[in-house]
Amino acid sequence: MVCVLAGIFAAQLQFAFIFGQDLIDMAKEQEGPGSTPESGTSAVIWLFAISLGSPVSILYGLYNNPPEIPHNHIWKSPWYRHVLLILTTCLPWVAHIHLYGYSTTLLPDDLAAAIAWPILMMVTVVTGILWSLALGEWRYAQSLARTRLYQGLAAAAVGIAIIMASVAI
């Protein structure tokens, strides 16, 4: 059930860009409230999508906090730990979404979202899996579970290669 919900909600950011096209067009206008440079017109979608989605994620993180880590540890952690977390989580995430937006400008308009979004999602999943392996999250998993993980990782890598090869042709 979690996988089904994750699959449904993973596309919500893409829907924000599709259904928010009028806002992007307004930002492109040279007259009126817009007059944003072409490279920054999607920022209006980010403004709404991230600011409206963040509170839910923050509340879930607080709710799902492991009981052995009290909430007051957040404030007692050294400042550099917070900076390190931002640099290793937030910035790469924003960067890969930015690269997605840039890549859509290199593809034909009718294919941009259909090609770039699946690649983005697969790269996101592969990156998450690789980090979970590096951090030892699968250390105590059963052999069959790890085998399925590696099969999924291989399938995602093949999928990325196929989509990228089809675009290159």
PDB file of C-alpha atoms in Angstrom:
ATOM      1  CA  MET A   1       0.000   0.000   0.000  1.00  0.00           C
ATOM      2  CA  VAL A   2       2.872   2.347   0.822  1.00  0.00           C
ATOM      3  CA  CYS A   3       4.427   1.710  -2.596  1.00  0.00           C
ATOM      4  CA  VAL A   4       1.133   2.469  -4.370  1.00  0.00           C
ATOM      5  CA  LEU A   5       0.709   5.733  -2.450  1.00  0.00           C
ATOM      6  CA  ALA A   6       4.352   6.667  -3.053  1.00  0.00           C
ATOM      7  CA  GLY A   7       3.897   6.025  -6.764  1.00  0.00           C
ATOM      8  CA  ILE A   8       0.797   8.193  -6.877  1.00  0.00           C
ATOM      9  CA  PHE A   9       2.250  11.070  -4.891  1.00  0.00           C
ATOM     10  CA  ALA A  10       5.663  10.983  -6.604  1.00  0.00           C
ATOM     11  CA  ALA A  11       4.062  12.539  -9.679  1.00  0.00           C
ATOM     12  CA  GLN A  12       2.502  15.445  -7.793  1.00  0.00           C
ATOM     13  CA  LEU A  13       5.408  17.798  -8.444  1.00  0.00           C
ATOM     14  CA  GLN A  14       5.140  17.061 -12.156  1.00  0.00           C
ATOM     15  CA  PHE A  15       1.405  17.778 -11.985  1.00  0.00           C
ATOM     16  CA  ALA A  16       2.210  21.104 -10.333  1.00  0.00           C
ATOM     17  CA  PHE A  17       4.316  22.040 -13.351  1.00  0.00           C
ATOM     18  CA  ILE A  18       1.723  20.820 -15.853  1.00  0.00           C
ATOM     19  CA  PHE A  19      -1.302  22.447 -14.222  1.00  0.00           C
ATOM     20  CA  GLY A  20       0.681  25.531 -13.246  1.00  0.00           C
ATOM     21  CA  GLN A  21       1.622  26.346 -16.825  1.00  0.00           C
ATOM     22  CA  ASP A  22      -0.554  29.481 -16.714  1.00  0.00           C
ATOM     23  CA  LEU A  23       1.549  30.812 -13.828  1.00  0.00           C
ATOM     24  CA  ILE A  24       4.733  30.075 -15.760  1.00  0.00           C
ATOM     25  CA  ASP A  25       3.335  31.847 -18.820  1.00  0.00           C
ATOM     26  CA  MET A  26       2.412  34.852 -16.676  1.00  0.00           C
ATOM     27  CA  ALA A  27       5.966  34.967 -15.318  1.00  0.00           C
ATOM     28  CA  LYS A  28       7.306  34.991 -18.898  1.00  0.00           C
ATOM     29  CA  GLU A  29       5.297  38.084 -19.865  1.00  0.00           C
ATOM     30  CA  GLN A  30       7.442  41.160 -20.346  1.00  0.00           C
ATOM     31  CA  GLU A  31       4.662  43.429 -19.098  1.00  0.00           C
ATOM     32  CA  GLY A  32       2.770  43.247 -15.831  1.00  0.00           C
ATOM     33  CA  PRO A  33       3.495  41.099 -12.792  1.00  0.00           C
ATOM     34  CA  GLY A  34       5.839  38.709 -14.621  1.00  0.00           C
ATOM     35  CA  SER A  35       8.893  39.852 -16.542  1.00  0.00           C
ATOM     36  CA  THR A  36      10.997  37.008 -15.150  1.00  0.00           C
ATOM     37  CA  PRO A  37      13.997  35.778 -17.174  1.00  0.00           C
ATOM     38  CA  GLU A  38      13.207  32.630 -19.179  1.00  0.00           C
ATOM     39  CA  SER A  39      15.493  30.482 -17.013  1.00  0.00           C
ATOM     40  CA  GLY A  40      13.637  31.449 -13.826  1.00  0.00           C
ATOM     41  CA  THR A  41      10.008  31.196 -14.863  1.00  0.00           C
ATOM     42  CA  SER A  42       9.486  27.819 -13.186  1.00  0.00           C
ATOM     43  CA  ALA A  43      10.452  29.317  -9.831  1.00  0.00           C
ATOM     44  CA  VAL A  44       6.839  30.358  -9.300  1.00  0.00           C
ATOM     45  CA  ILE A  45       5.836  26.675  -9.259  1.00  0.00           C
ATOM     46  CA  TRP A  46       8.631  25.907  -6.799  1.00  0.00           C
ATOM     47  CA  LEU A  47       7.341  28.686  -4.577  1.00  0.00           C
ATOM     48  CA  PHE A  48       3.960  27.020  -4.224  1.00  0.00           C
ATOM     49  CA  ALA A  49       4.884  23.335  -4.498  1.00  0.00           C
ATOM     50  CA  ILE A  50       7.698  23.345  -1.963  1.00  0.00           C
ATOM     51  CA  SER A  51       6.193  25.791   0.497  1.00  0.00           C
ATOM     52  CA  LEU A  52       2.856  23.926   0.523  1.00  0.00           C
ATOM     53  CA  GLY A  53       4.462  20.469   0.639  1.00  0.00           C
ATOM     54  CA  SER A  54       7.121  21.163   3.257  1.00  0.00           C
ATOM     55  CA  PRO A  55       4.888  21.413   6.355  1.00  0.00           C
ATOM     56  CA  VAL A  56       3.491  17.928   5.733  1.00  0.00           C
ATOM     57  CA  SER A  57       7.000  16.480   5.409  1.00  0.00           C
ATOM     58  CA  ILE A  58       8.224  18.287   8.521  1.00  0.00           C
ATOM     59  CA  LEU A  59       5.235  17.129  10.583  1.00  0.00           C
ATOM     60  CA  TYR A  60       5.692  13.561   9.378  1.00  0.00           C
ATOM     61  CA  GLY A  61       9.381  13.707  10.298  1.00  0.00           C
ATOM     62  CA  LEU A  62       8.527  14.907  13.807  1.00  0.00           C
ATOM     63  CA  TYR A  63       5.786  12.278  14.182  1.00  0.00           C
ATOM     64  CA  ASN A  64       8.011   9.476  12.881  1.00  0.00           C
ATOM     65  CA  ASN A  65      11.005  10.489  15.011  1.00  0.00           C
ATOM     66  CA  PRO A  66      12.585   7.431  16.677  1.00  0.00           C
ATOM     67  CA  PRO A  67      11.660   7.366  20.383  1.00  0.00           C
ATOM     68  CA  GLU A  68      15.295   6.986  21.459  1.00  0.00           C
ATOM     69  CA  ILE A  69      16.090  10.387  19.892  1.00  0.00           C
ATOM     70  CA  PRO A  70      14.251  13.107  21.835  1.00  0.00           C
ATOM     71  CA  HIS A  71      13.033  16.163  19.925  1.00  0.00           C
ATOM     72  CA  ASN A  72      15.206  18.523  21.954  1.00  0.00           C
ATOM     73  CA  HIS A  73      18.309  16.936  20.357  1.00  0.00           C
ATOM     74  CA  ILE A  74      17.478  18.932  17.240  1.00  0.00           C
ATOM     75  CA  TRP A  75      18.327  22.145  19.079  1.00  0.00           C
ATOM     76  CA  LYS A  76      21.318  20.709  20.952  1.00  0.00           C
ATOM     77  CA  SER A  77      23.124  19.500  17.820  1.00  0.00           C
ATOM     78  CA  PRO A  78      26.137  21.568  16.748  1.00  0.00           C
ATOM     79  CA  TRP A  79      25.447  24.100  14.003  1.00  0.00           C
ATOM     80  CA  TYR A  80      27.831  22.414  11.547  1.00  0.00           C
ATOM     81  CA  ARG A  81      25.758  19.216  11.661  1.00  0.00           C
ATOM     82  CA  HIS A  82      22.753  21.154  10.395  1.00  0.00           C
ATOM     83  CA  VAL A  83      24.843  22.747   7.649  1.00  0.00           C
ATOM     84  CA  LEU A  84      26.213  19.323   6.674  1.00  0.00           C
ATOM     85  CA  LEU A  85      22.682  17.916   6.450  1.00  0.00           C
ATOM     86  CA  ILE A  86      21.591  20.818   4.264  1.00  0.00           C
ATOM     87  CA  LEU A  87      24.595  20.432   1.975  1.00  0.00           C
ATOM     88  CA  THR A  88      24.152  16.665   1.592  1.00  0.00           C
ATOM     89  CA  THR A  89      20.366  16.518   1.277  1.00  0.00           C
ATOM     90  CA  CYS A  90      18.673  19.761   0.302  1.00  0.00           C
ATOM     91  CA  LEU A  91      21.154  21.150  -2.185  1.00  0.00           C
ATOM     92  CA  PRO A  92      21.569  17.941  -4.238  1.00  0.00           C
ATOM     93  CA  TRP A  93      17.791  17.534  -4.349  1.00  0.00           C
ATOM     94  CA  VAL A  94      17.214  21.064  -5.586  1.00  0.00           C
ATOM     95  CA  ALA A  95      20.138  20.706  -8.014  1.00  0.00           C
ATOM     96  CA  HIS A  96      18.784  17.554  -9.612  1.00  0.00           C
ATOM     97  CA  ILE A  97      15.348  19.109 -10.024  1.00  0.00           C
ATOM     98  CA  HIS A  98      16.992  22.187 -11.549  1.00  0.00           C
ATOM     99  CA  LEU A  99      18.906  19.958 -13.960  1.00  0.00           C
ATOM    100  CA  TYR A 100      15.589  18.300 -14.856  1.00  0.00           C
ATOM    101  CA  GLY A 101      14.152  21.699 -15.726  1.00  0.00           C
ATOM    102  CA  TYR A 102      17.207  22.570 -17.768  1.00  0.00           C
ATOM    103  CA  SER A 103      17.116  19.245 -19.597  1.00  0.00           C
ATOM    104  CA  THR A 104      13.506  19.822 -20.659  1.00  0.00           C
ATOM    105  CA  THR A 105      14.658  22.910 -22.564  1.00  0.00           C
ATOM    106  CA  LEU A 106      16.996  20.697 -24.625  1.00  0.00           C
ATOM    107  CA  LEU A 107      14.249  18.267 -25.683  1.00  0.00           C
ATOM    108  CA  PRO A 108      11.324  18.845 -28.047  1.00  0.00           C
ATOM    109  CA  ASP A 109       8.360  20.355 -26.167  1.00  0.00           C
ATOM    110  CA  ASP A 110       6.082  17.376 -26.725  1.00  0.00           C
ATOM    111  CA  LEU A 111       8.675  14.953 -25.304  1.00  0.00           C
ATOM    112  CA  ALA A 112      10.305  17.006 -22.570  1.00  0.00           C
ATOM    113  CA  ALA A 113       8.181  15.942 -19.604  1.00  0.00           C
ATOM    114  CA  ALA A 114       7.641  12.413 -20.935  1.00  0.00           C
ATOM    115  CA  ILE A 115      11.364  11.723 -21.208  1.00  0.00           C
ATOM    116  CA  ALA A 116      13.011  13.876 -18.550  1.00  0.00           C
ATOM    117  CA  TRP A 117      10.592  13.056 -15.696  1.00  0.00           C
ATOM    118  CA  PRO A 118      11.011   9.230 -15.800  1.00  0.00           C
ATOM    119  CA  ILE A 119      14.767   9.668 -15.939  1.00  0.00           C
ATOM    120  CA  LEU A 120      14.617  12.031 -12.970  1.00  0.00           C
ATOM    121  CA  MET A 121      12.486   9.585 -10.966  1.00  0.00           C
ATOM    122  CA  MET A 122      14.735   6.623 -11.781  1.00  0.00           C
ATOM    123  CA  VAL A 123      17.893   8.545 -10.948  1.00  0.00           C
ATOM    124  CA  THR A 124      16.290   9.653  -7.672  1.00  0.00           C
ATOM    125  CA  VAL A 125      15.425   6.057  -6.770  1.00  0.00           C
ATOM    126  CA  VAL A 126      18.873   4.753  -7.745  1.00  0.00           C
ATOM    127  CA  THR A 127      20.580   7.501  -5.743  1.00  0.00           C
ATOM    128  CA  GLY A 128      18.426   6.741  -2.701  1.00  0.00           C
ATOM    129  CA  ILE A 129      19.210   3.035  -2.968  1.00  0.00           C
ATOM    130  CA  LEU A 130      22.936   3.654  -3.310  1.00  0.00           C
ATOM    131  CA  TRP A 131      22.915   5.958  -0.263  1.00  0.00           C
ATOM    132  CA  SER A 132      20.928   3.409   1.748  1.00  0.00           C
ATOM    133  CA  LEU A 133      23.521   0.779   0.857  1.00  0.00           C
ATOM    134  CA  ALA A 134      26.401   3.103   1.725  1.00  0.00           C
ATOM    135  CA  LEU A 135      24.823   3.965   5.082  1.00  0.00           C
ATOM    136  CA  GLY A 136      24.329   0.300   5.950  1.00  0.00           C
ATOM    137  CA  GLU A 137      20.545   0.299   6.005  1.00  0.00           C
ATOM    138  CA  TRP A 138      20.485  -3.083   4.272  1.00  0.00           C
ATOM    139  CA  ARG A 139      23.143  -4.678   6.471  1.00  0.00           C
ATOM    140  CA  TYR A 140      20.715  -6.848   8.442  1.00  0.00           C
ATOM    141  CA  ALA A 141      18.205  -7.461   5.655  1.00  0.00           C
ATOM    142  CA  GLN A 142      17.538 -11.019   4.577  1.00  0.00           C
ATOM    143  CA  SER A 143      19.406 -12.369   1.594  1.00  0.00           C
ATOM    144  CA  LEU A 144      16.241 -12.525  -0.528  1.00  0.00           C
ATOM    145  CA  ALA A 145      15.444  -8.872   0.244  1.00  0.00           C
ATOM    146  CA  ARG A 146      18.946  -7.785  -0.780  1.00  0.00           C
ATOM    147  CA  THR A 147      18.674  -9.858  -3.950  1.00  0.00           C
ATOM    148  CA  ARG A 148      15.404  -8.113  -4.834  1.00  0.00           C
ATOM    149  CA  LEU A 149      17.026  -4.769  -4.074  1.00  0.00           C
ATOM    150  CA  TYR A 150      19.901  -5.485  -6.458  1.00  0.00           C
ATOM    151  CA  GLN A 151      17.457  -6.680  -9.122  1.00  0.00           C
ATOM    152  CA  GLY A 152      15.454  -3.478  -8.771  1.00  0.00           C
ATOM    153  CA  LEU A 153      18.612  -1.400  -8.930  1.00  0.00           C
ATOM    154  CA  ALA A 154      19.683  -3.201 -12.100  1.00  0.00           C
ATOM    155  CA  ALA A 155      16.219  -2.764 -13.657  1.00  0.00           C
ATOM    156  CA  ALA A 156      16.276   0.971 -12.909  1.00  0.00           C
ATOM    157  CA  ALA A 157      19.774   1.305 -14.387  1.00  0.00           C
ATOM    158  CA  VAL A 158      18.682  -0.544 -17.545  1.00  0.00           C
ATOM    159  CA  GLY A 159      15.577   1.657 -17.746  1.00  0.00           C
ATOM    160  CA  ILE A 160      17.683   4.805 -17.533  1.00  0.00           C
ATOM    161  CA  ALA A 161      20.013   3.497 -20.231  1.00  0.00           C
ATOM    162  CA  ILE A 162      17.127   2.576 -22.545  1.00  0.00           C
ATOM    163  CA  ILE A 163      15.388   5.938 -22.205  1.00  0.00           C
ATOM    164  CA  MET A 164      18.627   7.872 -22.664  1.00  0.00           C
ATOM    165  CA  ALA A 165      19.578   5.761 -25.692  1.00  0.00           C
ATOM    166  CA  SER A 166      16.147   6.278 -27.253  1.00  0.00           C
ATOM    167  CA  VAL A 167      16.479  10.048 -26.870  1.00  0.00           C
ATOM    168  CA  ALA A 168      19.974   9.987 -28.401  1.00  0.00           C
ATOM    169  CA  ILE A 169      18.784   8.210 -31.537  1.00  0.00           C
TER     170      ILE A 169
END
